[in-house]
PDB file of N, CA, C and O in Angstrom:
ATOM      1  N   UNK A   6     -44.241 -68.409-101.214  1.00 58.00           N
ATOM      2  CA  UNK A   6     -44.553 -68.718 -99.833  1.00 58.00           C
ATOM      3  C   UNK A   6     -43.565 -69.728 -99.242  1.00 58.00           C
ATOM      4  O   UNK A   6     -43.521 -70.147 -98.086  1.00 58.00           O
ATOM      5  N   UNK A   7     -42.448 -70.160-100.733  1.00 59.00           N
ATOM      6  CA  UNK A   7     -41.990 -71.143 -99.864  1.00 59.00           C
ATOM      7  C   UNK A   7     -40.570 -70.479 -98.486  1.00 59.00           C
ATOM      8  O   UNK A   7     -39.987 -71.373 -97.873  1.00 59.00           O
ATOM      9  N   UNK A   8     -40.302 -69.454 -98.261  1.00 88.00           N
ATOM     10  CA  UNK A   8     -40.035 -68.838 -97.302  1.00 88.00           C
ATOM     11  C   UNK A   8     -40.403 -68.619 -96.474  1.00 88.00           C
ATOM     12  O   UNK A   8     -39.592 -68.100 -95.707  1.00 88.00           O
ATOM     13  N   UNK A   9     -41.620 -68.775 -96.013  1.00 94.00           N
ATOM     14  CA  UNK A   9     -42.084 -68.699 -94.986  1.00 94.00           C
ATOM     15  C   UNK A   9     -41.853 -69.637 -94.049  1.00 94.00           C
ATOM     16  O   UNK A   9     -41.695 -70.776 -94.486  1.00 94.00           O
ATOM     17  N   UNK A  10     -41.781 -69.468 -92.758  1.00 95.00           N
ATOM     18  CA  UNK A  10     -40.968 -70.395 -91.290  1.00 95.00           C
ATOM     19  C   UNK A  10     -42.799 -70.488 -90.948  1.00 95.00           C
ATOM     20  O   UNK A  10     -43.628 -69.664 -90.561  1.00 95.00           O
ATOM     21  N   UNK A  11     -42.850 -71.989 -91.340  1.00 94.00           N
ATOM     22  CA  UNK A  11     -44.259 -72.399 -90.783  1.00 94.00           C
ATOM     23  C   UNK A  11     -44.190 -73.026 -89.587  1.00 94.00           C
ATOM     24  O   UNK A  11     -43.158 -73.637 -89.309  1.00 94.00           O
ATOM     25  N   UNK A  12     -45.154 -72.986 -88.776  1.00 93.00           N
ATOM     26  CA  UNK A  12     -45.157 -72.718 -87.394  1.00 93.00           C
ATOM     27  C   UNK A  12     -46.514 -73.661 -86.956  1.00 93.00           C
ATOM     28  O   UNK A  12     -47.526 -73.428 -87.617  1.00 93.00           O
ATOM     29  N   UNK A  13     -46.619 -74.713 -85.889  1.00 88.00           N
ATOM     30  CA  UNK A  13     -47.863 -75.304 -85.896  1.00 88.00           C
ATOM     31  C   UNK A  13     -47.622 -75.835 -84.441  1.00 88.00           C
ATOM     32  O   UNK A  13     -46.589 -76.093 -83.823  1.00 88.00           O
ATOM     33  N   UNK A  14     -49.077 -75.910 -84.089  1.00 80.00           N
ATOM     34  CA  UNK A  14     -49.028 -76.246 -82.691  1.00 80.00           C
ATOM     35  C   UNK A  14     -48.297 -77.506 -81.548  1.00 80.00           C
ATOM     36  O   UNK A  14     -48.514 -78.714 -81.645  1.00 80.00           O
ATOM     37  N   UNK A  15     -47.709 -77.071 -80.852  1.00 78.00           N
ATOM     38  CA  UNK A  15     -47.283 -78.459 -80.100  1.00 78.00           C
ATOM     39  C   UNK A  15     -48.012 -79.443 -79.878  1.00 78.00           C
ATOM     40  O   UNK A  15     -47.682 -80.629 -79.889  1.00 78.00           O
ATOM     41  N   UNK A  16     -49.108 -78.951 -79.652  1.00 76.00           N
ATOM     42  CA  UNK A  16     -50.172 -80.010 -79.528  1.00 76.00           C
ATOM     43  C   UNK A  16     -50.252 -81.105 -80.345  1.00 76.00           C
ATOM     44  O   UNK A  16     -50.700 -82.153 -79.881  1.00 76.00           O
ATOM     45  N   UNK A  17     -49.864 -81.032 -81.578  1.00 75.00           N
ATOM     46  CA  UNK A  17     -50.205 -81.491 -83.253  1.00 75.00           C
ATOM     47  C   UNK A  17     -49.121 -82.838 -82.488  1.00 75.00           C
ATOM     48  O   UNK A  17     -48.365 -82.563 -81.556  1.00 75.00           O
ATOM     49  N   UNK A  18     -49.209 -84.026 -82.974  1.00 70.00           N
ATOM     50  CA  UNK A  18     -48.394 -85.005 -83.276  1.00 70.00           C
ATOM     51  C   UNK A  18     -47.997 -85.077 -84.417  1.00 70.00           C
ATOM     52  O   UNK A  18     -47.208 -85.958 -84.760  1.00 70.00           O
ATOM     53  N   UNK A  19     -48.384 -84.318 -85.101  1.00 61.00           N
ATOM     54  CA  UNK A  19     -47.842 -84.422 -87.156  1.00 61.00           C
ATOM     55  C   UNK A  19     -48.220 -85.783 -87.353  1.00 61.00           C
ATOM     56  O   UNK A  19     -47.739 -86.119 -88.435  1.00 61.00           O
ATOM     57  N   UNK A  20     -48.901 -86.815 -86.794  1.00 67.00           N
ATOM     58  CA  UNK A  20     -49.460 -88.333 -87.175  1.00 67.00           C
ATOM     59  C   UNK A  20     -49.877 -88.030 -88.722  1.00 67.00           C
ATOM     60  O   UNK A  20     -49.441 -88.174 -89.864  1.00 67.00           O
ATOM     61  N   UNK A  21     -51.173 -87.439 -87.913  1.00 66.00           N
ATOM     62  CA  UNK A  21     -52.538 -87.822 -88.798  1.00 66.00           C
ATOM     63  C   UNK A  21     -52.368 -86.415 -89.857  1.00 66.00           C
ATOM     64  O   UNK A  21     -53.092 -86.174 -90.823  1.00 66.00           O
ATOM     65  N   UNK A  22     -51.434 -85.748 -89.468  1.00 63.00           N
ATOM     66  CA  UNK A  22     -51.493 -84.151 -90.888  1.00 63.00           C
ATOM     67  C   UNK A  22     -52.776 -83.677 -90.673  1.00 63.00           C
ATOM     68  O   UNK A  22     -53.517 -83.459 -91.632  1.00 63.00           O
ATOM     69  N   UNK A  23     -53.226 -83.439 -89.207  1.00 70.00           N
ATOM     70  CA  UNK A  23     -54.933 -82.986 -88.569  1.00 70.00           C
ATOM     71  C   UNK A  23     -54.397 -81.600 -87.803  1.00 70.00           C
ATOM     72  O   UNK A  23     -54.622 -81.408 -86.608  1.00 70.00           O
ATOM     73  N   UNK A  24     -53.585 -80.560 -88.730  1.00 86.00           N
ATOM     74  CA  UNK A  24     -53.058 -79.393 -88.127  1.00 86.00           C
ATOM     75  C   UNK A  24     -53.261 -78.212 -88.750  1.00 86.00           C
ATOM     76  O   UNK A  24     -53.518 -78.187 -89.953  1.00 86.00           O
ATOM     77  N   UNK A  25     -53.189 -77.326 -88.163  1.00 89.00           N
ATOM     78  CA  UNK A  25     -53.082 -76.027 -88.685  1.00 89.00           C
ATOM     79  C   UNK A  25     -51.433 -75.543 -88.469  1.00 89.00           C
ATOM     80  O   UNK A  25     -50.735 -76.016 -87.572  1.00 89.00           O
ATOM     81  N   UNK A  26     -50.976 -74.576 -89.397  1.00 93.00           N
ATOM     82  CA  UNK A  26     -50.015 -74.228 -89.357  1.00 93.00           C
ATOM     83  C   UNK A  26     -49.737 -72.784 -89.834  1.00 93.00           C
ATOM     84  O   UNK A  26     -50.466 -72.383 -90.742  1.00 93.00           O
ATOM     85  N   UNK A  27     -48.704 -71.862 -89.312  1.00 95.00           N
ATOM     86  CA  UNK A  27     -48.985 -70.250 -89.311  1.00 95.00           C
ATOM     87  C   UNK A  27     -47.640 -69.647 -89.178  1.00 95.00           C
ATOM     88  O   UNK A  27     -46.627 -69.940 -88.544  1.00 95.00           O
ATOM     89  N   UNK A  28     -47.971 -68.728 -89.974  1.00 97.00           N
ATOM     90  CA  UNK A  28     -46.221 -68.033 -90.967  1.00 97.00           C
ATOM     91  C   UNK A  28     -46.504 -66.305 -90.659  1.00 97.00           C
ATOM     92  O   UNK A  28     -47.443 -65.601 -91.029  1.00 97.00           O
ATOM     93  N   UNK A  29     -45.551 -66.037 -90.012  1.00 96.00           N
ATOM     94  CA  UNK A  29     -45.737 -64.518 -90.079  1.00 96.00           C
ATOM     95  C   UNK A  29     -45.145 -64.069 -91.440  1.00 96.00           C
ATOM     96  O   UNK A  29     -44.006 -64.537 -91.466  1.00 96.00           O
ATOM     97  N   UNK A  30     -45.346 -63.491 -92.401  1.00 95.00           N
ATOM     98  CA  UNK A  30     -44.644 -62.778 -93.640  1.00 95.00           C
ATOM     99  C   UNK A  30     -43.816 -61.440 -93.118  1.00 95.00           C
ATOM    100  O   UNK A  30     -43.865 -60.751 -92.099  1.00 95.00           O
ATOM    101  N   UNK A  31     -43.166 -61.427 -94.127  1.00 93.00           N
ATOM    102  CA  UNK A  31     -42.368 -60.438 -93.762  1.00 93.00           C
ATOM    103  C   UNK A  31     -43.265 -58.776 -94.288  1.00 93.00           C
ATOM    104  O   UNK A  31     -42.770 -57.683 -94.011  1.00 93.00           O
ATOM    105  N   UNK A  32     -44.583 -58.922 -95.043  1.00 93.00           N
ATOM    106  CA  UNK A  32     -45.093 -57.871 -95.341  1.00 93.00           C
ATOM    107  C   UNK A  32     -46.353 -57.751 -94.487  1.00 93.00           C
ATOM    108  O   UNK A  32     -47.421 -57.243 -94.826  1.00 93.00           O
ATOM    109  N   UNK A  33     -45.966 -58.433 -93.065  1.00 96.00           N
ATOM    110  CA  UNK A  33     -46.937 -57.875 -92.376  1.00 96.00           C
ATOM    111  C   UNK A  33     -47.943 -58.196 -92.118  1.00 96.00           C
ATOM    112  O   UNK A  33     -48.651 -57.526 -91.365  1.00 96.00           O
ATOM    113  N   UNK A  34     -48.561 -59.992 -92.979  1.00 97.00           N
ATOM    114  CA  UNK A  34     -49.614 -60.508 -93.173  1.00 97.00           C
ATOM    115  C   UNK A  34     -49.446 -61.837 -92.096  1.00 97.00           C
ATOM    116  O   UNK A  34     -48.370 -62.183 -91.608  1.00 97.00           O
ATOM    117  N   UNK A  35     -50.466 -62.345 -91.904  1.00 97.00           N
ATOM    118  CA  UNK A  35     -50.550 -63.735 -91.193  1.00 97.00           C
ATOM    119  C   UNK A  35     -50.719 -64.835 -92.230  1.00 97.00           C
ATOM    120  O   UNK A  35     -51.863 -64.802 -92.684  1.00 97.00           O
ATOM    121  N   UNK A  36     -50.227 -65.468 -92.580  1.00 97.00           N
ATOM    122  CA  UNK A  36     -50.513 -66.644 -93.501  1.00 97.00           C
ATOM    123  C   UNK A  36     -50.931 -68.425 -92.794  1.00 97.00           C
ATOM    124  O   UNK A  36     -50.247 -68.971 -91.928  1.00 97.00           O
ATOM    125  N   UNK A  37     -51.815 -68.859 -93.247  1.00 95.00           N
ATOM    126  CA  UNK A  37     -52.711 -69.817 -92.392  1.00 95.00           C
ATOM    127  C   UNK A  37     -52.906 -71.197 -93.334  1.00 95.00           C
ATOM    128  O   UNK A  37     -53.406 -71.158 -94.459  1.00 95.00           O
ATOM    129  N   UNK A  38     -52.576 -72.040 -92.884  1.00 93.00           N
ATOM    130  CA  UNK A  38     -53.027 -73.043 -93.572  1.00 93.00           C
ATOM    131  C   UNK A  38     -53.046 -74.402 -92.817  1.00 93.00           C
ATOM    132  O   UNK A  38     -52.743 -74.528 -91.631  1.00 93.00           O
ATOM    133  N   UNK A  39     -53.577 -75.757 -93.937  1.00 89.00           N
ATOM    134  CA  UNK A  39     -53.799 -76.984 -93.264  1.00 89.00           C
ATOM    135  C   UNK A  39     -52.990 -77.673 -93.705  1.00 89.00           C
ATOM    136  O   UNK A  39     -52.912 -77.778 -94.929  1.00 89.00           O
ATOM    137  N   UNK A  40     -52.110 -78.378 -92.857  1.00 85.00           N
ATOM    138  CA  UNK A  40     -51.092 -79.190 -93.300  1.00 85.00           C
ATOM    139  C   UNK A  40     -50.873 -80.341 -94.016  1.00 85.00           C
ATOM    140  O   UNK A  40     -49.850 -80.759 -94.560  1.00 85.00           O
ATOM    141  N   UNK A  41     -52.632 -81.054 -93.891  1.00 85.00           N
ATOM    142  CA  UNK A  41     -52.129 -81.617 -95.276  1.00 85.00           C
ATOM    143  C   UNK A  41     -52.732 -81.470 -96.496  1.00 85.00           C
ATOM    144  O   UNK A  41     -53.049 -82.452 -97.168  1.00 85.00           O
ATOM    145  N   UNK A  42     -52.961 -80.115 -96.922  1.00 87.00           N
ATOM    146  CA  UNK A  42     -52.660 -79.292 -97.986  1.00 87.00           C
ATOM    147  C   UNK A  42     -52.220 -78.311 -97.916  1.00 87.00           C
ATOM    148  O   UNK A  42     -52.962 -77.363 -97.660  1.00 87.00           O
ATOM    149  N   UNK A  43     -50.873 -78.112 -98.106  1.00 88.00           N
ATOM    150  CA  UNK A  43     -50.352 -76.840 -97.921  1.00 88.00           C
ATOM    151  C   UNK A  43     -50.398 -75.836 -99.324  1.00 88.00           C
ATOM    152  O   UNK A  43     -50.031 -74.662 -99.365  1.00 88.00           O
ATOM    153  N   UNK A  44     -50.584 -76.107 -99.700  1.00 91.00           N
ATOM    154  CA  UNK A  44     -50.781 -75.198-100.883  1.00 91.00           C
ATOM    155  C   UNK A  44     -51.722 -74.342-101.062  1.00 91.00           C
ATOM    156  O   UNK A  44     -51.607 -73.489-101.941  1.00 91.00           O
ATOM    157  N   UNK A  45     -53.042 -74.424-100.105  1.00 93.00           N
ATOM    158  CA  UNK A  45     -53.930 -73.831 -99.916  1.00 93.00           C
ATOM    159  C   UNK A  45     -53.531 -73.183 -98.838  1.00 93.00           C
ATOM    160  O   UNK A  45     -53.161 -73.762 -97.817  1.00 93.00           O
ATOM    161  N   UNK A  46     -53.574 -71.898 -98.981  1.00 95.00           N
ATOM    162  CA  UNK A  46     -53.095 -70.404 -97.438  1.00 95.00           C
ATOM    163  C   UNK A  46     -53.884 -69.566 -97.330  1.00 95.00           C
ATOM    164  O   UNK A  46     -53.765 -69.106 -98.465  1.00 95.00           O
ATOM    165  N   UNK A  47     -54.564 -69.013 -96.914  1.00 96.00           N
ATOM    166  CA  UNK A  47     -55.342 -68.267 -95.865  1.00 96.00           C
ATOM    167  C   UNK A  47     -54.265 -66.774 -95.709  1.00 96.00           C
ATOM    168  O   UNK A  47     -53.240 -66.893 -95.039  1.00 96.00           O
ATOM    169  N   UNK A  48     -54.572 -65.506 -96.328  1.00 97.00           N
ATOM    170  CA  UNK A  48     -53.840 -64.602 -96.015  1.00 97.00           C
ATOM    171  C   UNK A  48     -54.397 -63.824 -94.899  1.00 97.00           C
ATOM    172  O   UNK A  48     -55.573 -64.108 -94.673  1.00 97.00           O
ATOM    173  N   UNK A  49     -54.034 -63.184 -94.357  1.00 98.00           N
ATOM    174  CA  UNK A  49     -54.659 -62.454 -93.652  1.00 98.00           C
ATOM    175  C   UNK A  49     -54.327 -61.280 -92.549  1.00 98.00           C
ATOM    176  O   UNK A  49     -53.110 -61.195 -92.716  1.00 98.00           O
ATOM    177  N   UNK A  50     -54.624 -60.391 -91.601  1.00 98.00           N
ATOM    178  CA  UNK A  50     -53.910 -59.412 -91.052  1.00 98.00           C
ATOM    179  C   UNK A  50     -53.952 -60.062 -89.682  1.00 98.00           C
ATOM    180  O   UNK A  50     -54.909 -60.660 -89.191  1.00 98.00           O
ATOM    181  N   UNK A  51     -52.476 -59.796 -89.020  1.00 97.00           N
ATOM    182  CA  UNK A  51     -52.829 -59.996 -87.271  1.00 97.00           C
ATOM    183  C   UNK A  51     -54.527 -59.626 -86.870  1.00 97.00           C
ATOM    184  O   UNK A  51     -55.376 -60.461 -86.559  1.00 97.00           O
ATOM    185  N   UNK A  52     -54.718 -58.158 -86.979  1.00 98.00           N
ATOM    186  CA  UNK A  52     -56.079 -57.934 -86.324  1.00 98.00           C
ATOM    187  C   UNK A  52     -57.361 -58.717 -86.775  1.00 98.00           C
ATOM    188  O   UNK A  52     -58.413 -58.787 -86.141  1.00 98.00           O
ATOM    189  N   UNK A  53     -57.094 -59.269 -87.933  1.00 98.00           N
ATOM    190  CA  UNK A  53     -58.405 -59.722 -88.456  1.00 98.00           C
ATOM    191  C   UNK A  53     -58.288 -61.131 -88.013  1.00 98.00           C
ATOM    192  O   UNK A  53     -59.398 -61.646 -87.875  1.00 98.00           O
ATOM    193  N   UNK A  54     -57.026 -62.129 -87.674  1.00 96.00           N
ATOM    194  CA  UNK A  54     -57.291 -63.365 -87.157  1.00 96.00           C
ATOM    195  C   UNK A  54     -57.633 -63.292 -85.132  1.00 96.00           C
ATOM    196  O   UNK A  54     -58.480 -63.933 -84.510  1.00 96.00           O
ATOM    197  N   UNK A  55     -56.541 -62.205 -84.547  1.00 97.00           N
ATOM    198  CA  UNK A  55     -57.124 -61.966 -83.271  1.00 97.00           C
ATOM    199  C   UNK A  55     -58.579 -62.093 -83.165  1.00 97.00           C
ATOM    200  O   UNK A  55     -59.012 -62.972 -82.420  1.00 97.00           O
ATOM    201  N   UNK A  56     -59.509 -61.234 -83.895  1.00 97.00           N
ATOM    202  CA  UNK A  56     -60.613 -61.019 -83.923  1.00 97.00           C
ATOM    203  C   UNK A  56     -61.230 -62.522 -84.384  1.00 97.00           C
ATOM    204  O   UNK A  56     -61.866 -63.017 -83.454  1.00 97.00           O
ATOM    205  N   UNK A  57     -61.197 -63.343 -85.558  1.00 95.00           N
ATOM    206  CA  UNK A  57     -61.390 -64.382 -85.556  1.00 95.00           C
ATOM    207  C   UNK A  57     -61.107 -65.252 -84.181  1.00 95.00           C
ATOM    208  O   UNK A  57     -62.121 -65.432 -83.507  1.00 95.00           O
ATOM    209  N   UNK A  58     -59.860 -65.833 -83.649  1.00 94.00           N
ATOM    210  CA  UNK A  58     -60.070 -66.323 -82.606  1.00 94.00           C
ATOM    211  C   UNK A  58     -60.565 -65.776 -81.540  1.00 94.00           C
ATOM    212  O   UNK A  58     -61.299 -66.538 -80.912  1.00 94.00           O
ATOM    213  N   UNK A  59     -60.410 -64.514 -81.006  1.00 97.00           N
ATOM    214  CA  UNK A  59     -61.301 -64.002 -79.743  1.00 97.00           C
ATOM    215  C   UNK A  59     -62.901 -64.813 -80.174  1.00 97.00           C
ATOM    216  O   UNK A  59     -63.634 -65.221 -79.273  1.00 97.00           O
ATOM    217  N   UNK A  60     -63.179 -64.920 -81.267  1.00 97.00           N
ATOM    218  CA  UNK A  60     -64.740 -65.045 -81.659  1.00 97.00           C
ATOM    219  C   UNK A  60     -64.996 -66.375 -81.463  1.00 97.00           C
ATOM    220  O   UNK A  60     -66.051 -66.724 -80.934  1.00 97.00           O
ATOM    221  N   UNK A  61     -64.227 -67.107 -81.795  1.00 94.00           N
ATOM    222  CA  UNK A  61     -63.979 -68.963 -81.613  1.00 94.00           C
ATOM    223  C   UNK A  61     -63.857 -69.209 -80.368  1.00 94.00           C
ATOM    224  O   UNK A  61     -64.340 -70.178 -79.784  1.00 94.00           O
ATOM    225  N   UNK A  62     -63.087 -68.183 -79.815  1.00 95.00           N
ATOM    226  CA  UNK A  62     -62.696 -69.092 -78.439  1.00 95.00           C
ATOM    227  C   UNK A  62     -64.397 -68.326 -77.614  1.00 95.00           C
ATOM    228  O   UNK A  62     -64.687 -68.955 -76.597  1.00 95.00           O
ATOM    229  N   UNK A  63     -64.963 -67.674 -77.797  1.00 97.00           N
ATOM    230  CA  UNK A  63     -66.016 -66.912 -76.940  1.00 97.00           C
ATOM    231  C   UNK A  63     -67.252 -67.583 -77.388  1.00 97.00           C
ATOM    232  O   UNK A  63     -68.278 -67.122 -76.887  1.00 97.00           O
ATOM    233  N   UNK A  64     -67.410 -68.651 -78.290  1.00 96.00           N
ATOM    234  CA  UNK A  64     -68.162 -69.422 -78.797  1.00 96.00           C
ATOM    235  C   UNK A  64     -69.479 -68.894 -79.913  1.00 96.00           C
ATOM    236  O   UNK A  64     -70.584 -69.328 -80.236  1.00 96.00           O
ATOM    237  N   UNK A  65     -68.636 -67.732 -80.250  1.00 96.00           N
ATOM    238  CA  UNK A  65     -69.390 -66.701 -81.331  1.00 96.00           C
ATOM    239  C   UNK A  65     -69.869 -67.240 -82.752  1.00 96.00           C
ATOM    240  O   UNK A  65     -70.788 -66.761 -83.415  1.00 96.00           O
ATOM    241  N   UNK A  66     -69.144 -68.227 -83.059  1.00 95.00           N
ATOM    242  CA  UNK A  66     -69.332 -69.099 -83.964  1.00 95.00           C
ATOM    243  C   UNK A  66     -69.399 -70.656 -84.178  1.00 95.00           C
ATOM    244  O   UNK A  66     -68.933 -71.230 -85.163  1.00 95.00           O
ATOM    245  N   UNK A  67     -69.969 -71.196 -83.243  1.00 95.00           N
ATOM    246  CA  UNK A  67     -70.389 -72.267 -82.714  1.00 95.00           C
ATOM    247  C   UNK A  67     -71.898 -72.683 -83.523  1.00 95.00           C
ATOM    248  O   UNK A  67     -72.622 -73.607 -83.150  1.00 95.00           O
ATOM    249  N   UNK A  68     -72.095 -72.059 -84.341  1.00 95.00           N
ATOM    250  CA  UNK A  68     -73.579 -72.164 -84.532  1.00 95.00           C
ATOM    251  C   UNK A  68     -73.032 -72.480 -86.346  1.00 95.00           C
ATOM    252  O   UNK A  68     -73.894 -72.640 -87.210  1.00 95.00           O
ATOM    253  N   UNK A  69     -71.595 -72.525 -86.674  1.00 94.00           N
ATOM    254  CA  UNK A  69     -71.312 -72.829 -87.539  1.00 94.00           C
ATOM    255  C   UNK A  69     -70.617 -74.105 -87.648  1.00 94.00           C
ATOM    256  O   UNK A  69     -69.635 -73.980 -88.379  1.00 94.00           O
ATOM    257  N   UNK A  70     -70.754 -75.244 -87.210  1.00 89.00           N
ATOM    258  CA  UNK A  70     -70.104 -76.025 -86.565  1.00 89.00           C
ATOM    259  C   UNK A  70     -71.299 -76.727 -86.652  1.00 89.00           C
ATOM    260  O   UNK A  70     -71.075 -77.849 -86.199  1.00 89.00           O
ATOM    261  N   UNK A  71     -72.649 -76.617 -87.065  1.00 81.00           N
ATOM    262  CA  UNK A  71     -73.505 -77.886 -86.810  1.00 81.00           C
ATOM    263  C   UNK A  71     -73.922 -78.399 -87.910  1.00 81.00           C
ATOM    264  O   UNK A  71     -74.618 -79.415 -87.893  1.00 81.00           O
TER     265      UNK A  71
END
């Protein structure tokens, strides 16, 4: 994974390492992780994280969060 061009939000100040960060692979997968553990990644397909965030941002899973 260490090829992968990790990618994290502007938003992030990189201070506090309180980020998410995201690698397109070259086989097609989304790779996901928290920056300050990177060693732990999250594989996954474009459609299946779209679908994850459409669901986050529509407050579909808000009831996981308490």
């Amino acid at each position: 994974m260490s090829q992968l061009e990790w990618r994290k939000s502007t938003f992030s100040t990189g201070e506090q390492g309180e980020c998410v960060e995201v690698a397109a692979g070259a086989d097609g997968y989304v790779h996901v992780r928290e920056s300050d553990d990177p060693r732990s990644v999250v594989t996954t397909t474009p459609r299946a994280l779209r679908a994850l965030l459409l669901a986050a941002k529509a407050g579909a899973l808000d009831h996981l969060a308490r």
